[in-house]
Every structure is written in structure tokens, then in C-alpha cells.
Amino acid sequence: MTKDTEVDMKDVELNEMDPEKQPMTADAQVAVGEKNGSVKLKVPEDEVAFTGLSKEELMKVAGTPGWVRTRWMLLVLFWLGWVGMLAGAIVIIVQAPRCKPLPEMNWWNDGPLYQIPDVDAFCGGLAGLEQRLDEISQLKVKGLVLGPLHTVQENQQSTLNLKEIDAAVGREEDLKSVLKKADDKGIKVVLDLTPNYKGSDSWFSSGDIGSMLEQVKAAAEHWLKLGVSGFKLSAFNVAANSPHWSHLQTVVQGNHTEGTSKRLLMGVVEHESAASVHQLLNTTGVALILSDLLSSKTGGERIRAMDHLHAQQRKVGWGLGAVQQDQLSKQATGPALIRLYQLLLLTMPGTPVFTYGDEIGLEGNQKHPKMVWNVETEAAQNKSLEEYAATRKWFKGLSDLRGKERSLLHGDYYPLYASNSSLSFLRVWDQSERYITAVNWGAEKQTLKLSLTTTEGLELPKKAKVKLSTDSKLEAESNVNLDSVELEPGQAVLLQFPYTG
């Protein structure tokens, strides 16, 4: 092979060589560098780097008249802007509507009271009550009213011992356990100390009410030391006429110390007018009165009772059958009416008082029927519990809503409508959401024409939104014309509309 031939073969080999293995020119190096994400450039040696102005040069420029004026203008603009924002904030604060100061509330105003007159029928005695407090707390109740629990024989005053728990109900140690767990749940415990609760007269037809009240006072001191938060007395208007009433009142309500919850002295009256209840509230100093004013069947009488007592709502308890310690089912037939009265009681101006089982619409022929438990969890397997479960769910939703909404919790009250079998009222608090309750417990369809008669500057909107309803024709979130709210027989609705300034 000649030398020329060898050169030609090398040229062929170079041409056939993988481009990546061939020697690179400068242009090729730049191209490959760009492909790999980096480029190497040779900076000319004679290029001058920027160094900026020196300190002396800056000081010389800064002192010129043009820059001095510019700096002053910027400073003035800054302070003018700051003062303008401050003035704007002050104007907004001054012109903003004032928040209404919250009223003084007691724990019994914050949620329903839940009566358990027969602890054995409710849960098998005091020992079983502790195990049921988790379920009770789901109802958002703020107080349990237990008993009476004390020992006494019917109409036998000599057998009365207000400091001793009936052995058939449980022991004092059981009550202590209940008190501890209830306190952990934020629930207060009230004892019913009505002396002759098994007999025909709450006070043994005694001519010496003073001596009976002294026994009640001594018992109250005993139970308060154990952690009880208050007491209930039936026919308290009889006891309140005695000079010894103030002694009991001092023991229960007069020893309150700062940082501790107030104690409840709760009186129960029957067959008293709204005017009489109003007078008792003003003259006896009792913390809460539960009356049977709702036993009237006409809307006019019920609305007038609220008209008379709404200004004292933090001292008024409302119940239907609660005075007699009966369930709602004995006053209202069927699940629809049960839910109607639950809605009414939980939106009225005052403290709602229920008897155990009212949250499910418990029925029974006995004076105190046996409680039915776990209705929501067992309804899927037991169809007979479906109505109980639905009613409990309705109750829980209402009770939860009442605790969250200021208008329902402690808002002002205004009547809107009343007929023989229906009524409606408005609850308002400052700038909070407003609520309208409308109920028809009659056997015929009703058209409620809602209107305000107040001159306080309040106005009803033309429409309101359905918040809750037992009437299938009034779906949640739908709008209703307030000049013609149509309710089917035995139905109720809770309407809502916003504050608009």
C-alpha cells in the first residue's frame, strides 16, 4: 500500500467516525455546550466592568437642588398618604354601626334543661345515669333536673328526709360520680327538692310552711357541698309567701363567689296567668319560673303569654307537659307535632325545659315510660325506631342552632301573627341573622300573613329563606313570601333572613 493510499484511508476513517468522537472546532464546541445547557464564551480582555458611582460622586449629586426637592416631595407624599389612611380608618370606625352589648347570661339560659323525674325508668338508677351522659351531652342540654330523689312516704311529713337518697334510686356515691362526669361534660345538675312529691300537696297541706322551708334550706346546704348547682321546687308560689323564703334564697343564690357558676333556684307554678308569673318574677327573686302557660290551645293566648314575658326571658322557662313532668307525646300526637313543639320551644324567648324522651318523641301509657336508647344506631336494623331516630336528629339540629345563633339564644322578640291554631314571631339580635318561627298545630291548612306592628325601625323583607321545616312543601334553602306563608296541618317552619343595615 502506497503512502497516498494510507492518507486516503485515514480520511475515510475520519469521515466514518462517530461525530461525537471527531475533533471539535470552536463553533462545534459552542454548539455542544448549548446542547448540554452551558456555553463557554471567551470574554475579551479589554472589556471594562461597571463599577457605579463613587461615594464622593454620589454625595456631589445628592446635594444638587433637583435631588433635594425630589426627596422633600417624596417625604411629604409619604406622610400625606399615611395621614389620609389614618383619617379614613377613623371615619370607617366612627360611621360603622355600634355592636349591641351582650346581655348578662346564666348557664341555664345557654341551652335546654332536661328533666329526669324517674331515674330508674330513664336508665335503671343513678349508677346507670353516669353511663348515659355522653348521649345526653349530644343534645346540647345545659342542665339535668333530677328527681325528686329523697326519701318520703306519700302524705307522711314525718317520713321526710331531704338529705337522703331513696335506696331504690341509688346511693350518694352514685350521685357524686354523676356530678363529676356531668361537670366534665359542661352539664350542671339540679335536684328537685319538692317535699311531698308523691302526695297530693307539694307542701303536705302544712300550715307551717316556714318549718318546711327550713328543712329545704338545710338540705340545700348539704347538697351544695357535694357540687349540686341548683334546686327546683313545685308550687313555689305557696312557699314564696313565707318570710322563710328569703332564707332559702340566700343559701342558694346569695353565696355566689366570683369565678364560680351561679346557682339556680327554679320555681314551678300551675294555672297561673302570665301577669301572675310576671309579678312572681318581680317580687320573689327566683332565678327561673317554669309555668304551664303553653297548655292553652289557642295561638292568641300563647302569643300573648310571650308578649307579656319576653322582656324577662332570662328568667322564664317554657315547656309543654314539663310542669307535670310528662312527655311531649302526651300533649302532641304524632311525630310531626312533636317536632313542631320542639321547634317552638327551642326558638321562644326563654329557657326550654324538656322531660326525658322528648328528644325522640317517647311514647308510653305509664306515668314515666321506660326510655329507649341507641335509636340512631339501631334504626337501620329496627324499622320501629326510624321515627324516634329522625325526631332525635331534628332535635339535635335545632338545639345546636339555638346555641350558635344569638338571635335565638337571647334575641329580642316581636309577634308577627296569631290565630286559633297557629302563630308566628320574629327573633332579632343586633347585626346577627334574623329568624322567624311559624307553626300550625291545627287540623287545617293555614296561610299566615306576617307583619310587624313595632315602630322601632325594623322591617320585614318580602321573602325569607327556609332554614328548617317539617313541611315537605317547604324545602330547605327555598324562598318564601312573608305575606302568605302556607303551612299544612301540623307543620312548622323556621325562616331566616340577614341583617341589611
XYZ file of C-alpha atoms in Angstrom:
501
model
C 0.000 0.000 0.000
C 1.446 3.392 -1.021
C 1.675 6.442 1.247
C -1.069 8.237 -0.695
C -3.336 5.285 -0.249
C -2.787 5.317 3.550
C -3.744 9.024 3.689
C -6.922 8.356 1.727
C -7.850 5.520 4.105
C -7.391 7.779 7.166
C -9.686 10.388 5.606
C -12.298 7.674 5.125
C -11.937 6.553 8.733
C -12.337 10.136 9.987
C -15.404 10.635 7.834
C -16.964 7.434 9.150
C -16.058 8.186 12.751
C -18.957 8.949 15.202
C -19.471 12.709 15.091
C -19.209 12.860 18.869
C -15.713 11.341 18.683
C -14.439 13.640 15.974
C -12.186 16.576 16.951
C -14.197 19.698 17.641
C -13.830 23.069 16.134
C -14.557 26.187 18.184
C -18.019 26.513 16.627
C -18.766 22.880 17.381
C -17.698 23.322 20.994
C -20.161 26.189 21.385
C -22.942 24.086 19.803
C -22.272 21.121 22.097
C -22.114 23.408 25.079
C -25.542 24.816 24.218
C -26.848 21.265 23.882
C -25.558 20.403 27.359
C -27.059 23.524 28.891
C -23.958 25.648 29.222
C -21.947 27.889 26.923
C -18.351 28.914 27.433
C -17.545 32.299 25.980
C -14.225 33.990 25.938
C -14.528 37.497 27.370
C -12.343 39.986 25.678
C -9.547 41.063 27.927
C -10.020 44.743 27.123
C -13.767 44.858 28.271
C -14.339 47.329 31.180
C -16.534 46.204 34.204
C -19.226 48.643 35.535
C -18.260 49.951 38.980
C -21.032 52.554 39.609
C -20.570 55.982 41.141
C -18.111 56.513 43.913
C -19.195 57.855 47.316
C -17.813 61.279 46.510
C -19.698 61.369 43.207
C -22.960 60.299 44.886
C -22.632 62.947 47.590
C -21.951 65.577 44.955
C -25.145 64.606 43.029
C -27.256 64.246 46.181
C -26.604 67.816 47.152
C -27.897 69.322 43.937
C -31.157 71.376 44.162
C -33.087 68.935 41.917
C -32.467 65.901 44.140
C -33.156 67.861 47.330
C -36.575 68.928 46.006
C -37.329 65.373 44.880
C -36.539 63.936 48.313
C -38.739 66.506 50.064
C -41.613 65.828 47.689
C -41.400 62.075 48.332
C -41.288 62.647 52.107
C -44.338 64.931 52.016
C -46.255 62.468 49.817
C -45.472 59.612 52.229
C -46.781 61.494 55.262
C -49.848 62.757 53.406
C -50.671 59.188 52.380
C -50.191 57.907 55.944
C -52.368 60.648 57.451
C -55.012 60.010 54.770
C -55.175 56.296 55.596
C -55.398 57.070 59.310
C -58.246 59.530 58.722
C -60.060 57.011 56.525
C -59.794 54.332 59.199
C -61.172 56.723 61.823
C -64.120 57.644 59.587
C -64.910 53.964 58.974
C -64.828 53.228 62.704
C -66.984 56.227 63.585
C -69.577 55.534 60.892
C -69.734 51.765 61.456
C -72.879 50.615 63.338
C -72.289 50.044 67.032
C -72.412 46.456 68.283
C -75.135 45.979 70.853
C -73.695 44.958 74.243
C -74.383 41.326 75.096
C -76.852 40.709 77.928
C -75.784 39.013 81.126
C -76.406 35.302 80.639
C -76.542 32.454 83.135
C -75.768 28.839 82.342
C -79.464 27.917 82.338
C -80.019 30.453 79.538
C -77.430 28.845 77.254
C -79.338 25.654 76.444
C -82.272 23.418 77.340
C -82.931 21.948 80.768
C -83.571 18.203 80.756
C -85.833 16.732 83.435
C -85.394 13.167 84.669
C -88.149 12.684 87.281
C -87.811 8.882 87.314
C -84.147 7.903 87.133
C -84.999 4.216 87.259
C -87.255 4.393 84.176
C -84.668 6.542 82.442
C -81.549 4.444 82.945
C -82.007 1.967 85.791
C -80.931 4.307 88.595
C -78.165 6.775 89.359
C -75.462 4.208 88.614
C -76.743 3.957 85.027
C -77.077 7.708 84.598
C -73.330 8.248 84.552
C -73.067 5.916 81.544
C -75.718 7.888 79.626
C -74.184 11.343 79.980
C -72.303 11.070 76.672
C -75.585 10.659 74.785
C -77.285 13.396 76.801
C -74.480 15.850 76.055
C -75.137 15.407 72.310
C -78.452 17.207 72.846
C -76.604 20.395 73.927
C -78.521 20.491 77.207
C -77.018 22.689 79.906
C -78.667 21.233 82.968
C -80.173 17.992 84.306
C -83.089 18.306 86.707
C -83.081 15.085 88.730
C -85.796 13.572 90.847
C -87.014 14.162 93.415
C -84.614 11.544 94.801
C -85.169 11.965 98.544
C -86.990 9.588 100.854
C -90.593 10.258 101.863
C -93.858 8.359 102.101
C -96.937 9.709 100.420
C -98.539 12.488 102.508
C -96.471 11.467 105.565
C -94.496 14.534 106.624
C -92.783 12.680 109.467
C -91.055 10.360 106.963
C -89.432 13.191 105.014
C -85.639 13.222 104.763
C -84.419 15.663 102.131
C -80.750 14.758 102.728
C -81.140 11.066 101.987
C -81.429 9.425 98.566
C -84.087 6.751 98.149
C -82.267 3.406 98.095
C -84.391 2.286 95.124
C -82.761 5.051 93.050
C -79.159 4.735 94.197
C -76.574 5.932 96.681
C -74.948 9.244 97.440
C -71.700 7.908 95.964
C -73.527 7.297 92.679
C -74.678 10.918 92.662
C -71.113 12.116 93.279
C -69.936 10.142 90.235
C -72.723 11.672 88.144
C -71.798 15.164 89.335
C -68.152 14.677 88.410
C -68.775 13.368 84.910
C -71.545 15.902 84.234
C -69.159 18.690 85.176
C -66.603 17.289 82.725
C -69.308 17.467 80.043
C -70.271 21.056 80.893
C -73.642 19.982 82.299
C -74.980 21.245 85.615
C -77.101 19.110 87.947
C -80.211 20.441 89.688
C -82.117 18.494 92.352
C -85.884 18.622 92.744
C -86.486 19.151 96.481
C -90.291 19.281 96.330
C -91.091 17.780 99.756
C -94.284 15.741 99.200
C -93.714 14.830 95.546
C -95.542 11.518 95.933
C -98.603 13.055 97.564
C -101.483 15.301 96.651
C -99.964 18.513 98.016
C -96.360 19.507 97.432
C -96.066 21.025 100.912
C -98.161 18.466 102.876
C -101.017 20.985 103.236
C -98.904 22.248 106.073
C -99.875 25.421 107.853
C -96.256 25.825 108.874
C -94.535 26.434 105.557
C -91.727 28.156 107.438
C -90.582 24.975 109.141
C -90.720 23.075 105.837
C -88.591 25.742 104.175
C -86.007 25.448 106.942
C -85.714 21.750 106.154
C -85.321 22.553 102.474
C -82.663 25.137 103.336
C -80.676 22.636 105.429
C -80.890 20.068 102.622
C -79.782 22.671 100.067
C -76.675 23.417 102.134
C -75.907 19.688 102.244
C -76.240 19.097 98.503
C -74.427 22.276 97.521
C -71.340 20.980 99.312
C -71.441 17.910 97.066
C -71.422 20.050 93.922
C -75.110 20.353 93.016
C -75.781 23.544 91.001
C -79.350 24.352 91.979
C -82.783 23.261 93.130
C -86.303 23.005 91.800
C -89.469 23.439 93.863
C -93.029 22.759 92.739
C -95.840 25.071 93.879
C -93.124 27.525 94.806
C -95.625 30.401 94.830
C -97.021 28.892 98.046
C -93.563 28.797 99.635
C -92.618 32.253 98.332
C -95.305 33.839 100.525
C -93.432 32.768 103.658
C -90.854 35.050 105.357
C -88.539 31.997 105.382
C -88.364 32.023 101.586
C -85.608 34.633 101.693
C -83.513 32.328 103.917
C -83.529 29.644 101.245
C -82.853 32.208 98.577
C -79.797 33.479 100.455
C -78.349 29.982 100.799
C -78.811 29.124 97.126
C -78.296 32.438 95.361
C -76.630 34.694 97.893
C -73.327 32.849 98.399
C -72.104 33.149 94.835
C -68.390 33.941 94.586
C -66.580 35.419 91.604
C -65.226 32.835 89.210
C -67.867 30.213 90.034
C -71.122 29.444 88.252
C -74.303 30.888 89.641
C -76.760 28.549 91.310
C -80.261 28.035 90.048
C -83.345 28.383 92.233
C -86.145 27.222 89.958
C -89.821 27.524 90.817
C -92.723 25.698 89.184
C -96.278 27.065 89.054
C -99.523 25.755 87.605
C -102.688 27.504 86.455
C -101.180 30.971 86.839
C -101.712 33.757 84.315
C -98.855 35.464 82.503
C -99.492 38.547 84.656
C -99.153 36.444 87.839
C -95.913 34.875 86.591
C -94.622 38.344 85.787
C -95.425 39.504 89.319
C -93.766 36.463 90.906
C -90.613 37.150 88.931
C -90.552 40.724 90.183
C -91.316 40.008 93.833
C -89.742 36.663 94.777
C -86.228 36.979 93.354
C -86.425 33.439 91.960
C -83.933 32.787 89.152
C -86.288 30.883 86.821
C -90.012 30.127 86.699
C -91.453 27.199 84.754
C -95.174 27.595 84.070
C -97.851 25.750 82.115
C -98.869 28.768 80.046
C -98.395 26.812 76.807
C -101.141 24.385 77.839
C -103.539 26.879 76.288
C -104.505 25.622 72.845
C -105.087 28.940 71.082
C -102.392 30.836 69.248
C -103.673 34.141 70.580
C -103.237 33.144 74.225
C -99.826 31.637 73.601
C -98.569 34.691 71.741
C -99.937 36.994 74.463
C -98.049 34.983 77.096
C -94.834 35.570 75.157
C -95.745 39.238 74.695
C -96.125 39.581 78.449
C -92.937 37.772 79.490
C -90.375 38.200 76.702
C -88.707 41.156 78.439
C -87.855 38.751 81.310
C -86.851 35.901 79.031
C -83.713 35.071 81.021
C -85.959 34.192 83.982
C -88.725 32.367 82.103
C -88.856 28.637 81.403
C -91.163 27.197 78.745
C -92.401 23.635 78.486
C -95.334 21.610 77.244
C -96.117 18.973 79.848
C -92.881 19.813 81.682
C -94.705 21.221 84.713
C -96.430 17.852 85.205
C -93.155 16.055 84.264
C -94.948 14.492 81.282
C -93.520 13.777 77.858
C -94.425 15.914 74.846
C -96.171 12.903 73.324
C -98.950 13.242 75.922
C -99.669 16.758 74.657
C -98.938 16.285 70.941
C -99.988 13.266 68.889
C -97.644 12.034 66.180
C -94.047 12.775 65.136
C -94.936 15.897 63.125
C -96.494 17.674 66.117
C -93.649 16.537 68.374
C -91.156 18.214 66.031
C -93.398 21.276 65.741
C -93.328 21.812 69.508
C -89.605 21.107 69.675
C -89.087 23.911 67.155
C -91.436 26.224 69.042
C -89.812 25.647 72.441
C -86.249 25.955 71.127
C -86.930 29.287 69.418
C -89.133 31.016 72.009
C -87.697 33.818 74.181
C -86.714 31.946 77.330
C -85.282 28.642 78.565
C -86.774 25.482 77.008
C -87.498 22.709 79.517
C -87.957 19.135 78.317
C -88.707 15.840 80.031
C -86.588 12.813 79.184
C -87.645 11.166 75.943
C -88.936 14.390 74.389
C -85.940 14.388 72.052
C -87.224 11.186 70.383
C -90.967 11.665 70.916
C -91.058 8.884 73.515
C -94.499 7.350 73.928
C -95.931 5.143 76.656
C -99.011 4.582 78.778
C -97.145 4.771 82.080
C -96.641 7.992 84.003
C -92.915 7.628 83.363
C -92.323 5.292 80.386
C -89.085 3.373 80.019
C -86.507 5.275 77.960
C -85.462 3.896 74.553
C -81.743 4.170 73.791
C -79.443 3.999 70.753
C -82.256 4.838 68.354
C -79.986 6.364 65.717
C -77.528 3.479 65.606
C -80.174 0.747 65.697
C -82.762 2.294 63.367
C -81.230 0.571 60.323
C -81.911 -2.854 61.866
C -85.147 -1.939 63.652
C -87.693 -0.099 61.484
C -89.827 0.748 64.511
C -87.067 3.095 65.694
C -86.870 5.125 62.478
C -89.275 7.842 63.647
C -87.520 8.071 67.008
C -84.172 8.433 65.221
C -85.466 11.099 62.821
C -87.017 13.072 65.677
C -83.791 12.935 67.699
C -81.798 14.159 64.712
C -84.257 17.071 64.285
C -83.978 17.944 67.989
C -80.166 17.876 67.919
C -80.070 20.170 64.896
C -82.424 22.673 66.495
C -80.637 22.661 69.846
C -77.269 23.120 68.153
C -78.611 26.004 66.056
C -80.063 27.738 69.124
C -76.705 27.613 70.864
C -74.905 29.184 67.899
C -77.333 31.933 66.866
C -77.557 34.999 69.084
C -80.978 35.935 67.773
C -82.362 32.609 69.044
C -80.246 32.465 72.182
C -81.033 35.883 73.653
C -82.503 37.970 70.834
C -85.399 40.405 71.011
C -88.873 39.090 70.278
C -91.623 40.520 68.058
C -95.030 38.925 67.363
C -95.968 38.573 63.693
C -99.190 36.560 63.557
C -101.664 34.565 65.663
C -104.858 32.589 65.045
C -106.706 29.869 66.937
C -104.298 27.178 65.731
C -101.184 28.985 64.532
C -98.696 31.680 65.450
C -95.518 33.324 64.257
C -92.853 35.531 65.803
C -89.520 37.136 64.958
C -86.225 36.822 66.857
C -83.616 39.545 66.285
C -80.253 40.402 67.781
C -78.264 43.391 66.555
C -76.491 42.555 63.261
C -76.934 38.776 63.512
C -79.083 36.620 61.251
C -82.806 37.061 61.950
C -85.210 34.146 62.435
C -88.959 33.727 62.020
C -90.828 30.851 63.655
C -94.165 29.876 62.107
C -96.229 26.918 63.368
C -99.649 25.475 62.585
C -100.804 22.826 65.056
C -104.353 22.798 63.700
C -106.146 20.235 61.537
C -106.490 22.552 58.539
C -104.106 24.313 56.202
C -103.241 27.862 57.267
C -101.984 30.901 55.348
C -100.046 33.184 57.688
C -99.757 36.828 56.664
C -96.766 38.041 58.629
C -96.454 41.694 59.587
C -94.662 43.847 62.150
C -96.517 46.352 64.305
C -93.443 47.721 66.046
C -92.260 51.287 65.492
C -88.616 50.547 66.317
C -87.417 50.833 62.717
C -87.477 47.105 61.995
C -88.746 45.973 58.632
C -89.559 42.545 57.276
C -88.182 41.646 53.865
C -90.566 40.460 51.192
C -89.047 36.985 51.286
C -87.077 34.806 53.693
C -85.130 31.578 53.285
C -86.291 28.259 54.738
C -83.780 27.147 57.372
C -85.662 24.160 58.806
C -89.082 22.757 58.010
C -91.327 19.836 58.912
C -93.457 20.623 55.849
C -92.290 18.717 52.753
C -93.641 21.516 50.540
C -91.205 23.987 52.099
C -87.777 22.736 51.122
C -84.624 23.945 52.879
C -82.925 26.937 51.206
C -86.078 27.787 49.232
C -87.590 31.289 49.487
C -90.990 32.048 50.988
C -93.151 35.145 50.571
C -93.770 36.530 54.051
C -97.154 37.995 53.185
C -98.505 34.472 52.568
C -96.702 31.648 54.400
C -98.691 28.499 53.707
C -98.442 25.723 56.277
C -100.079 22.324 56.020
C -101.863 20.907 59.122
C -99.483 20.115 61.987
C -96.455 21.638 60.289
C -93.790 24.184 61.253
C -91.049 26.183 59.570
C -88.057 28.239 60.688
C -87.215 31.067 58.282
C -84.025 33.114 58.090
C -83.019 36.449 56.607
C -79.868 38.574 57.011
C -79.255 41.910 58.684
C -79.098 44.590 55.989
C -78.259 47.706 57.993
